[in-house]
Tab-separated table of C-alpha atoms in Angstrom:
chain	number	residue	atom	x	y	z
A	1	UNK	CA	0.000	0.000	0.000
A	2	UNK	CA	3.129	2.578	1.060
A	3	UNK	CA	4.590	1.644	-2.352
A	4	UNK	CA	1.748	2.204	-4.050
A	5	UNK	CA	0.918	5.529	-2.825
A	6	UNK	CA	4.570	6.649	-3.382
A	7	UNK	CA	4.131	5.662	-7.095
A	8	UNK	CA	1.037	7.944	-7.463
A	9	UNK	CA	2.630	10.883	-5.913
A	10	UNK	CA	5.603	10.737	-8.029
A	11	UNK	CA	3.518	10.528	-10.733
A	12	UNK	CA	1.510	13.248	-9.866
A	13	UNK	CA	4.710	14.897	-8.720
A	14	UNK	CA	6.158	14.275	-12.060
A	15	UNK	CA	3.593	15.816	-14.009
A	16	UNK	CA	3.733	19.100	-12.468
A	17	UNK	CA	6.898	19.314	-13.014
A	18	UNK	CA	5.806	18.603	-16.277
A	19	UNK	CA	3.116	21.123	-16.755
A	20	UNK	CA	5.526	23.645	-15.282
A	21	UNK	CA	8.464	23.597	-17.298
A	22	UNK	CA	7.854	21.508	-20.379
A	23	UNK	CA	4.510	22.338	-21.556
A	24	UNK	CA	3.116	24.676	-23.646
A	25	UNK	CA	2.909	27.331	-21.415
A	26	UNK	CA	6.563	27.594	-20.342
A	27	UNK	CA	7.430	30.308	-22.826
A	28	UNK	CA	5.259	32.475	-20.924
A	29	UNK	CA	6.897	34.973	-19.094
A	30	UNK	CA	5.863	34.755	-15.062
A	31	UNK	CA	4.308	36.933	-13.004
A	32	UNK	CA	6.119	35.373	-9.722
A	33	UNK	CA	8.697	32.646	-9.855
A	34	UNK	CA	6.135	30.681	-8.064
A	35	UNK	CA	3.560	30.656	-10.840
A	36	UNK	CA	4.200	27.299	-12.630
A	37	UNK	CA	4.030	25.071	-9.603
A	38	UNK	CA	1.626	26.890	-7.596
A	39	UNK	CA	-1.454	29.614	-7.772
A	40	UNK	CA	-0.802	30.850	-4.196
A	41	UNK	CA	0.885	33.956	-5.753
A	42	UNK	CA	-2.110	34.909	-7.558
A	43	UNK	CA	-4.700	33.972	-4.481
A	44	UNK	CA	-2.523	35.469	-1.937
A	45	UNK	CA	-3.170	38.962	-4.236
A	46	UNK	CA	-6.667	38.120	-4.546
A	47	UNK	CA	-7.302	37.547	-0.722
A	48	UNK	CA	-5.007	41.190	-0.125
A	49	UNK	CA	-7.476	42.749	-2.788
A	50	UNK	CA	-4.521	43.451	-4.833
A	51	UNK	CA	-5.103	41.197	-7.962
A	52	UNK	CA	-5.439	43.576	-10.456
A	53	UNK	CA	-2.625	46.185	-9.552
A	54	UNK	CA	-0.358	43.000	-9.119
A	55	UNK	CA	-1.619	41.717	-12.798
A	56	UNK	CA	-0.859	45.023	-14.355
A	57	UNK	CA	2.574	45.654	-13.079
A	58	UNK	CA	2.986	42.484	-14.460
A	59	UNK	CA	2.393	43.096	-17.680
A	60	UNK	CA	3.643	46.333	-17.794
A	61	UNK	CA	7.272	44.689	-17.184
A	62	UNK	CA	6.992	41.430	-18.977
A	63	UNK	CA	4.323	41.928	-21.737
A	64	UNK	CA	0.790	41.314	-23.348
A	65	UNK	CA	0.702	37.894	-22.357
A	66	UNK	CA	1.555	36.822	-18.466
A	67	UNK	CA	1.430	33.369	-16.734
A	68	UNK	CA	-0.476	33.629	-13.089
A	69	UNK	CA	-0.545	29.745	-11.911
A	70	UNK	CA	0.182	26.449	-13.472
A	71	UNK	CA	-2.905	26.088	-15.729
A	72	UNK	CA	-3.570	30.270	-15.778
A	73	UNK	CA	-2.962	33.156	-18.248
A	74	UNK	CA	-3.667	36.925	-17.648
A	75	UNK	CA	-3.694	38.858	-21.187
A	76	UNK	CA	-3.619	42.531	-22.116
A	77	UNK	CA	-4.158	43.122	-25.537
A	78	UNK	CA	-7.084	43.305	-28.101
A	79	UNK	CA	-5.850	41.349	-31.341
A	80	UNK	CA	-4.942	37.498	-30.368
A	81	UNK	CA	-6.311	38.759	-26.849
A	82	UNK	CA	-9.298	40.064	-25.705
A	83	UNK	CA	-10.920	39.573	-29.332
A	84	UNK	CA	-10.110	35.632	-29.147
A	85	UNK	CA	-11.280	34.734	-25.633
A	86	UNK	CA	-14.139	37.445	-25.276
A	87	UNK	CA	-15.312	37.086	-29.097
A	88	UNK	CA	-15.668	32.720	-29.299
A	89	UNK	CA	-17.396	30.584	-27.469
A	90	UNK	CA	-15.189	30.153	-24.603
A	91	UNK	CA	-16.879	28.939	-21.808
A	92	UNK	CA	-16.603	30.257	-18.003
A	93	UNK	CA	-14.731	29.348	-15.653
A	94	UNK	CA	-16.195	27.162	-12.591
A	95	UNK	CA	-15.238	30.172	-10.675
A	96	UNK	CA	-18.473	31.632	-11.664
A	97	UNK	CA	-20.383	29.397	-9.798
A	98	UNK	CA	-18.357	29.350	-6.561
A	99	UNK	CA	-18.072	32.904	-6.286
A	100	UNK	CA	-21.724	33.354	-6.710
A	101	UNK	CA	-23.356	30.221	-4.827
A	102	UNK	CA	-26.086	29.800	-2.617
A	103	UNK	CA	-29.140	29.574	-5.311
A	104	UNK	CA	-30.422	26.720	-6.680
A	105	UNK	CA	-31.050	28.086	-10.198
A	106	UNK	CA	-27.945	29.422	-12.198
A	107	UNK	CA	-28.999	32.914	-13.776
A	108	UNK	CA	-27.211	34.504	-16.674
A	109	UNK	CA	-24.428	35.924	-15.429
A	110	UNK	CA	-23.397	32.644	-13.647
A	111	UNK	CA	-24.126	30.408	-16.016
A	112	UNK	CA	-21.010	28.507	-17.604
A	113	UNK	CA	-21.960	27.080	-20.837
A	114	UNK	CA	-22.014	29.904	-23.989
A	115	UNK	CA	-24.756	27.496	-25.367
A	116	UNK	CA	-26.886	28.419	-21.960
A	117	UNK	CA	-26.652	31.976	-21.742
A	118	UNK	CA	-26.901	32.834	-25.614
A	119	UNK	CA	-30.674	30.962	-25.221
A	120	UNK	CA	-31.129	32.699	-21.984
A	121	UNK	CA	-30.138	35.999	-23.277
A	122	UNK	CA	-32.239	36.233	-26.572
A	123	UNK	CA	-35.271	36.458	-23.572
A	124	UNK	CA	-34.155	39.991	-22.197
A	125	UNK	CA	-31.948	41.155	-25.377
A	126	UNK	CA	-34.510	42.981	-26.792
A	127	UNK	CA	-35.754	45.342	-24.265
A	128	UNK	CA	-32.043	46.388	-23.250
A	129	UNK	CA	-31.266	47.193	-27.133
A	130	UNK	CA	-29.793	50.670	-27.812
A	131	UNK	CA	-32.546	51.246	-30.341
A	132	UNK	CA	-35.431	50.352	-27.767
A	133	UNK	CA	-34.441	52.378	-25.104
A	134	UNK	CA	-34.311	55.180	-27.462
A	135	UNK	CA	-37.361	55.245	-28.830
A	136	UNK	CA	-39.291	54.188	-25.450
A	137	UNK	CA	-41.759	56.401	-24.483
A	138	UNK	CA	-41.598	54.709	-21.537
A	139	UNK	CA	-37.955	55.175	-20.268
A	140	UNK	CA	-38.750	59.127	-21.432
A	141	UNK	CA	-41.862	59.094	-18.784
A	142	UNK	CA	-39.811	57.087	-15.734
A	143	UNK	CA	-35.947	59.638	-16.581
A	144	UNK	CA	-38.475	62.629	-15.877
A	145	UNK	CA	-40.429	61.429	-13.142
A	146	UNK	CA	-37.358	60.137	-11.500
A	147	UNK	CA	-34.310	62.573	-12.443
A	148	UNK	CA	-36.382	65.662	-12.824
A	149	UNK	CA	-39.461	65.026	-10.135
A	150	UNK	CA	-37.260	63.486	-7.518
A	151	UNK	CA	-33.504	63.594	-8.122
A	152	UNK	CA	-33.076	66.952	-8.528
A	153	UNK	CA	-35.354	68.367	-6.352
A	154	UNK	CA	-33.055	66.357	-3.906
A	155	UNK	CA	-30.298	67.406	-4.968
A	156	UNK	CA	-31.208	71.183	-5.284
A	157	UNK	CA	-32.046	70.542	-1.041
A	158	UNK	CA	-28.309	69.348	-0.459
A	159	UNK	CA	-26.759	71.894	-1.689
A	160	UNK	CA	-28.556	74.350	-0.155
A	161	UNK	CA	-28.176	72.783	3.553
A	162	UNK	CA	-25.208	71.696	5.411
A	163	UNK	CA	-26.486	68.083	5.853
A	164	UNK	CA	-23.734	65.427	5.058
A	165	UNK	CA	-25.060	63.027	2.394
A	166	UNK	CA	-23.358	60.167	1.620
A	167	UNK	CA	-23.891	60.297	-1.946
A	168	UNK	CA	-22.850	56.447	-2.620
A	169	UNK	CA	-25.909	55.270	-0.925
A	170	UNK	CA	-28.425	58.184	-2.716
A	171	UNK	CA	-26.815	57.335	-6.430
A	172	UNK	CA	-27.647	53.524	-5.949
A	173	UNK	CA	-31.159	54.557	-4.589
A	174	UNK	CA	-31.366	56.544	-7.822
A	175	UNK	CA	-29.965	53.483	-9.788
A	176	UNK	CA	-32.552	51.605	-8.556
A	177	UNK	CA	-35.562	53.486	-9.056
A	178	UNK	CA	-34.403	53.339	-12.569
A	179	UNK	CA	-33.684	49.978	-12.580
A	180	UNK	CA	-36.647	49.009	-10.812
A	181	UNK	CA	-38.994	50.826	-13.118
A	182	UNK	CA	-37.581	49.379	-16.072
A	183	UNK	CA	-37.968	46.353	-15.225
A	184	UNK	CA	-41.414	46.162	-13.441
A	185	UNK	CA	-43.035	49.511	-14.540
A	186	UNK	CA	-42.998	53.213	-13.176
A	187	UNK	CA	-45.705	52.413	-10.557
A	188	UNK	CA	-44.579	49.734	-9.208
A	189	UNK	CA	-40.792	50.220	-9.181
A	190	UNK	CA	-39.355	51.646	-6.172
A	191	UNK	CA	-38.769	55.385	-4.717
A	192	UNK	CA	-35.877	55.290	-2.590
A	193	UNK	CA	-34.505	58.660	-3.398
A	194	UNK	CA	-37.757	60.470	-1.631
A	195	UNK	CA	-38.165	57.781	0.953
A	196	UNK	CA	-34.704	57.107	2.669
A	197	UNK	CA	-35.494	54.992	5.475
A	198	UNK	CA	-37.471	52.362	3.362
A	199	UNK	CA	-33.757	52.132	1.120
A	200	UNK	CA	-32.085	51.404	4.253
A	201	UNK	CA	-33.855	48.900	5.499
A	202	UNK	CA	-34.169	47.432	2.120
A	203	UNK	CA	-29.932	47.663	1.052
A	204	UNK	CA	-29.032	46.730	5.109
A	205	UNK	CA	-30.054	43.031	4.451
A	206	UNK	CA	-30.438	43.190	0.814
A	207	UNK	CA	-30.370	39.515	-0.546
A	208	UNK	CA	-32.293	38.108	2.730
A	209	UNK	CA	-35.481	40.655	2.595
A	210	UNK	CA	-35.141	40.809	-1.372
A	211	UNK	CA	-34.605	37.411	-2.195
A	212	UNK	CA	-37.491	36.408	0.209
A	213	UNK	CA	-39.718	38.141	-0.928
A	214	UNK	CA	-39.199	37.114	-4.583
A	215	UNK	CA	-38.557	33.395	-4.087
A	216	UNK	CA	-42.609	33.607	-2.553
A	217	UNK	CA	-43.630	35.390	-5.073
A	218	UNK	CA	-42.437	34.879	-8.437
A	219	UNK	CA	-40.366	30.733	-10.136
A	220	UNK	CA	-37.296	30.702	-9.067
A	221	UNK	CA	-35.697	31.232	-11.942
A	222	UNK	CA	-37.291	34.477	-13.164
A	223	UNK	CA	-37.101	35.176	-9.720
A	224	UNK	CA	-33.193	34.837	-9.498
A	225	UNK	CA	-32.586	36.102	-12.926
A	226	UNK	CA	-34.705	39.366	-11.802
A	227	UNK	CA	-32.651	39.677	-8.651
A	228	UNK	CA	-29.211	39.771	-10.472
A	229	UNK	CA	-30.683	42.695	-12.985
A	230	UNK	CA	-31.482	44.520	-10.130
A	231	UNK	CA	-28.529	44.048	-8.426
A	232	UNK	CA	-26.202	45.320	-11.286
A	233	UNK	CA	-28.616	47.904	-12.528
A	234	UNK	CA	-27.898	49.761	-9.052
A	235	UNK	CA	-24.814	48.824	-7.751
A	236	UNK	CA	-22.242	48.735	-10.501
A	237	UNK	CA	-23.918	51.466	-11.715
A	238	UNK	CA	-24.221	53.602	-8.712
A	239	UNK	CA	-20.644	52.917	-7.917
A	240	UNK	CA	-19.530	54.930	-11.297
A	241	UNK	CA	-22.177	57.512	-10.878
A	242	UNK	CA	-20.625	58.434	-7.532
A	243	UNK	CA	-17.209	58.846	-8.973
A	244	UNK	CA	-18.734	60.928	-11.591
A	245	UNK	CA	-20.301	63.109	-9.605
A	246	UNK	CA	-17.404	63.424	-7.373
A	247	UNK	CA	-15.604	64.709	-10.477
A	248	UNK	CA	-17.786	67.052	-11.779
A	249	UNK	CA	-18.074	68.446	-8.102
A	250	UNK	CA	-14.662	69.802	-8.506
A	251	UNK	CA	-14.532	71.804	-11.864
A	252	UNK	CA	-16.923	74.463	-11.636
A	253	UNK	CA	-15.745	75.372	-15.350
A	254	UNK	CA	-17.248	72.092	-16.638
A	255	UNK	CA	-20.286	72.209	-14.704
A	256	UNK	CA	-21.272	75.149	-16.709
A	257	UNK	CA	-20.291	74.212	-19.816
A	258	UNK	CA	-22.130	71.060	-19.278
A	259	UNK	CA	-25.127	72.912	-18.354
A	260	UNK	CA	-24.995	75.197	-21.631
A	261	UNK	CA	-24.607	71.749	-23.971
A	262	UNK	CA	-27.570	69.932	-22.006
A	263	UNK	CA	-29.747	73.479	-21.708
A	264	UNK	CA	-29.603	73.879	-25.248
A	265	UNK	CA	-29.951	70.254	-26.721
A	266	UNK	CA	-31.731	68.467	-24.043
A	267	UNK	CA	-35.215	68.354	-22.451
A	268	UNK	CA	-35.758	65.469	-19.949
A	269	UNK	CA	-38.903	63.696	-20.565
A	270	UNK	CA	-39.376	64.793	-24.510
A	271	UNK	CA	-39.851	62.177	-27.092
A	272	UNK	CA	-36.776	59.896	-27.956
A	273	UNK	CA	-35.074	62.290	-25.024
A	274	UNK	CA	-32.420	59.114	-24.905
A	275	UNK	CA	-31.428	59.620	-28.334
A	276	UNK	CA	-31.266	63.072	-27.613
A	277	UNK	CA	-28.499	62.365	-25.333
A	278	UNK	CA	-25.853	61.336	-28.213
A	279	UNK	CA	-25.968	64.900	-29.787
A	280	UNK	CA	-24.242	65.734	-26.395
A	281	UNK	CA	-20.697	65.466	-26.619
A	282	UNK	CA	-18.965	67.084	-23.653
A	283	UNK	CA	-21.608	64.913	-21.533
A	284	UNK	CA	-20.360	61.755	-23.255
A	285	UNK	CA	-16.800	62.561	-22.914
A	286	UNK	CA	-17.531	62.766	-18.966
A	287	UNK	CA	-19.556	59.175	-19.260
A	288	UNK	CA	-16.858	57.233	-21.057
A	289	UNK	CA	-13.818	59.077	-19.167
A	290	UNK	CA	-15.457	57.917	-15.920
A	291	UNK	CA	-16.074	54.590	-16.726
A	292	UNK	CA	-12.689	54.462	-18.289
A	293	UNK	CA	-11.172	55.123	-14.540
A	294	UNK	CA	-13.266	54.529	-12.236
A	295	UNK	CA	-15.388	51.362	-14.217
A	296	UNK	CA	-17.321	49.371	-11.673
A	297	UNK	CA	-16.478	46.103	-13.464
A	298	UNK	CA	-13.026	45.900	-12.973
A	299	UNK	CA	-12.907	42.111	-14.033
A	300	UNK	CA	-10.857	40.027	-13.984
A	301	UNK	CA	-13.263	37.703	-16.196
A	302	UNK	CA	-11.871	34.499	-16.488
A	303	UNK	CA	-12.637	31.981	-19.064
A	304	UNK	CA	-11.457	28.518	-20.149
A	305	UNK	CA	-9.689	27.395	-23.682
A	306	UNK	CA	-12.114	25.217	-25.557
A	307	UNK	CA	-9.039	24.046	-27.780
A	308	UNK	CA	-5.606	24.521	-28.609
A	309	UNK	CA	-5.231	28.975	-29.482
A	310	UNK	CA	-2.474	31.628	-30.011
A	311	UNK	CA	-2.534	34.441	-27.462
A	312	UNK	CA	0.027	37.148	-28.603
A	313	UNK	CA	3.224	35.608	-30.196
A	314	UNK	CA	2.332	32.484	-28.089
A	315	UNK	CA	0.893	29.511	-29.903
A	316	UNK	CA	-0.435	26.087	-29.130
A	317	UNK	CA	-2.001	27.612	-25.613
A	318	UNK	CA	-3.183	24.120	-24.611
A	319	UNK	CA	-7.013	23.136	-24.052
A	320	UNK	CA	-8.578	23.851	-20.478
A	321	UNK	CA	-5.973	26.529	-20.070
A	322	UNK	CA	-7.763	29.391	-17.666
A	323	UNK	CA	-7.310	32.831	-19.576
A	324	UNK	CA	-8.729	36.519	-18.009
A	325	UNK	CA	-8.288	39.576	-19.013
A	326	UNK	CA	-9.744	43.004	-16.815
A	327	UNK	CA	-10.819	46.371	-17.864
A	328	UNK	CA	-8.489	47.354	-14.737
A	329	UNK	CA	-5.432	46.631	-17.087
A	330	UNK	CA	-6.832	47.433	-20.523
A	331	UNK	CA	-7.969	51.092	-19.437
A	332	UNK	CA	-4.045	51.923	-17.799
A	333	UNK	CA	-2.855	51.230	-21.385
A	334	UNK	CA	-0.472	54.208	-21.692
A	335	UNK	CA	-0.406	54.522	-25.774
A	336	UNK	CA	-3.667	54.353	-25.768
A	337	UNK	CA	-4.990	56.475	-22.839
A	338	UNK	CA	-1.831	59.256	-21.934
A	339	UNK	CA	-1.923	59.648	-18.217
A	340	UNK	CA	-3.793	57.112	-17.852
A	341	UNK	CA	-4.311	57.769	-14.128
A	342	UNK	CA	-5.774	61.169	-14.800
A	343	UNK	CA	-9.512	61.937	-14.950
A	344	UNK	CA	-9.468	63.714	-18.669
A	345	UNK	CA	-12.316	64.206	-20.415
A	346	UNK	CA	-10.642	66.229	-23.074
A	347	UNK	CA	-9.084	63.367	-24.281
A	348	UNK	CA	-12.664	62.029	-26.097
A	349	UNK	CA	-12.910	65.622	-27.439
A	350	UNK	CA	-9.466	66.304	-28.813
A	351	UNK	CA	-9.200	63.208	-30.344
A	352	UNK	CA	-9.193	62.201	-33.957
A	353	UNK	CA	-10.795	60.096	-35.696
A	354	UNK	CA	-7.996	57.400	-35.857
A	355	UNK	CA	-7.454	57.863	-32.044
A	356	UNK	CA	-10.705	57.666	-30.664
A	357	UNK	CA	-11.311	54.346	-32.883
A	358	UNK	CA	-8.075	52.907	-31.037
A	359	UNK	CA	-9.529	54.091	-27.452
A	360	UNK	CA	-12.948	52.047	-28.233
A	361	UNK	CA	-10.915	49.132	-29.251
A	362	UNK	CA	-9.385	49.316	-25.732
A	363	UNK	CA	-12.393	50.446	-23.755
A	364	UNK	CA	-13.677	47.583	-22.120
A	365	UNK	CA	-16.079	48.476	-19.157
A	366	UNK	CA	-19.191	46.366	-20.311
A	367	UNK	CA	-16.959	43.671	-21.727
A	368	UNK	CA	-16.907	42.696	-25.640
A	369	UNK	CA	-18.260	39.762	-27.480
A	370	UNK	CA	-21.730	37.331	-26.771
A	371	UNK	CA	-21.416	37.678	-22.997
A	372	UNK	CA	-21.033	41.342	-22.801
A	373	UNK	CA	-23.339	43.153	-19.990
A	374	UNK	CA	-26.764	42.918	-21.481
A	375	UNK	CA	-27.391	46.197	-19.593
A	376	UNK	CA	-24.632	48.512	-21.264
A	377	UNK	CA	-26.875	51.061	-22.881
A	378	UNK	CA	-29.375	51.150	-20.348
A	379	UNK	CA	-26.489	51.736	-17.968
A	380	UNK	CA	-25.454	54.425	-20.532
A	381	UNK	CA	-28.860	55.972	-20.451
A	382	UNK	CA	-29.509	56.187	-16.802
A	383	UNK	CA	-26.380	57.654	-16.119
A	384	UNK	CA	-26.934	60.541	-18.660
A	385	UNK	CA	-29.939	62.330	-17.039
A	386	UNK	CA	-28.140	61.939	-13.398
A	387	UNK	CA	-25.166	63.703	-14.998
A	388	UNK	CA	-27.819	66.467	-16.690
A	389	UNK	CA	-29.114	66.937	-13.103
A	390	UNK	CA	-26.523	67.343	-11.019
A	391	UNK	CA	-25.109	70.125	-13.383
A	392	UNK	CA	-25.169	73.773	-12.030
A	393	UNK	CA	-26.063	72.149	-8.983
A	394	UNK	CA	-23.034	70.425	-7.219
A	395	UNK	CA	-19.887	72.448	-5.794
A	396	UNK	CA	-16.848	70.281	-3.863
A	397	UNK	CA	-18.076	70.853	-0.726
A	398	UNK	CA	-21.138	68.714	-2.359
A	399	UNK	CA	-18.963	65.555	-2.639
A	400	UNK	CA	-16.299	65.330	-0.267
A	401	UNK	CA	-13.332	62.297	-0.183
């Protein structure tokens, strides 16, 4: 039995040494010396909350391509990158389902197979469509009954009182009014902005009071498929709203020039008054610079090689390999974005034609390809009027670090 169990060790011993040095994936430049026999590099970063400045330093001293564990790849580039894992049907990770356990129905954004979520996003594709949303009447009616009839009444109230707001909190109420109303209707969405106390004790124990009250009412799977579109609609979303507001806060110069763009080609609640919102360019220079820095989805996304693939000048990447890139990375992408660490919204303006089409190849805060957030425009959209209201209207000692 001793003998026997010494046999399969070094065997198993013998093919990590194997995997390590001699496969495919021993061209690949390390992150940490560690990397080929072991992922405790890469999990001791992830447990520190330092995964994604440790996989960027990374690759800004070794390259595109990076090895993180045995079996795992981190990439930062678009062309035999991002393109190739985000644009084919790679499948997820396991990871997906771990990290977000605890119900017994899988919902889109946890669900591994490509196969799976393709059928389960054709259900919801349409109404979160770029061309839907702009010519709802119905996303017009909730954006002025929301922004105009609540938000900025609120808003008008802070800044002319010295209450302390914490502005985090009211932009996810906001979020999910919006959210809320797109999804179930104006009437019976929710009104947190207005009514505070009913938000708190709503976000305090969010998944045991929401959850509960879904899983009694509705199946469970529309039920947990639901939950998860509320859940990003106000959180990811309210996270980048805050930033952006905390931005804005600080230039009173672009405050009023953003109030003289939206003041003359923009009137909340008029027909198609979301497709309005593209003939607004300083206001969508502030959107995508803020969701260039500060983008809630940070990633990294990981997903797993169906077959053998070329990443970078690597070939022959063998199947099962784990691959991830992050929107972290991508965004700090100094050819690309100059001072990258800088909030600059000039840099959409100034740019030409040629440059701006390189920073939308590299602008990855929804993700690319089939699995991209089915919310993107609708993010987009409610993040525009929140913008329009705030203008003329915040001051720094509005939104404070």
């Amino acid at each position: 039995m001793t003998v026997l169990v010494l046999c399969v060790a070094f065997v198993w011993f013998l093919k990590q040494v194997q995997v390590a040095f001699f496969s495919d994936l021993s061209p690949i430049p390390n992150a940490h010396f560690t990397v080929p026999l072991s992922r405790l590099w890469i999990l001791h970063k992830r447990w520190k909350n330092r995964q994604n400045r440790a996989r960027l330093a990374a690759h800004q001293k070794l390259g595109p391509v990076v090895r993180i564990g045995p079996r795992e790849l981190s990439v930062n580039c678009i062309d035999d990158g991002v393109r190739t894992i985000y644009g084919s049907a790679f499948d997820k990770d396991a990871w997906y389902a771990k990290a977000f356990r605890g119900h017994e129905k899988p919902y889109m954004f946890t669900m591994i197979s490509s196969k799976a979520h393709a059928e389960r996003k054709r259900m919801f594709a349409n109404v979160y469509s770029k061309s839907y949303i702009q010519k709802s009447s119905r996303w017009s009616e909730m954006a002025y009954t929301i922004i105009s009839g609540r938000l900025r009444d609120e808003m008008i109230s802070w800044a002319d009182s010295d209450i302390v707001v914490d502005v985090l909190e009211r932009s996810k109420a906001c979020l999910m009014d919006l959210t809320s109303a797109w999804i179930f209707g104006l009437k019976h969405g929710t009104n947190f902005i207005q009514n505070v106390k009913e938000a708190e004790e709503f976000f305090t124990p969010f998944r045991r009071t929401f959850g509960g009250f879904f899983w009694r009412t509705l199946e469970q799977t529309l039920s947990m498929e639901l939950l998860d579109h509320m859940v990003a609609g106000h959180d990811a979303t309210g996270i980048t709203v805050t930033y952006l507001l905390y931005e804005i806060s600080q230039r009173s110069s672009l405050q009023r020039r953003l109030k003289i763009e939206i003041q003359a080609h923009w009137k909340i609640g008029q027909k198609n008054c979301a497709e309005q919102l593209e003939k607004l360019p300083l206001l969508d220079a502030v959107l995508m610079e803020t969701l260039r820095l500060y983008s809630a989805n940070l990633g990294p996304w990981p997903r797993v090689a169906p077959s053998s693939i070329r990443l970078g000048k690597f070939s022959n990447i063998p199947k099962g390999t784990i691959i991830s890139a992050s929107s972290y990375a991508l965004h700090k992408n100094d050819k690309v974005f100059p001072c990258p660490e800088k909030w600059l919204p000039e840099r959409w303006l100034d740019a030409s034609e040629t440059q701006r089409k390189e920073m939308m190849r590299w602008f990855w805060a929804f993700g690319s390809g089939s699995r991209m957030c089915i919310g993107s425009h609708l993010a987009i959209y409610s993040k525009s009027p929140v913008s329009c209201a705030s203008s003329g209207v915040l001051s720094a000692n509005a939104v404070q670090t």
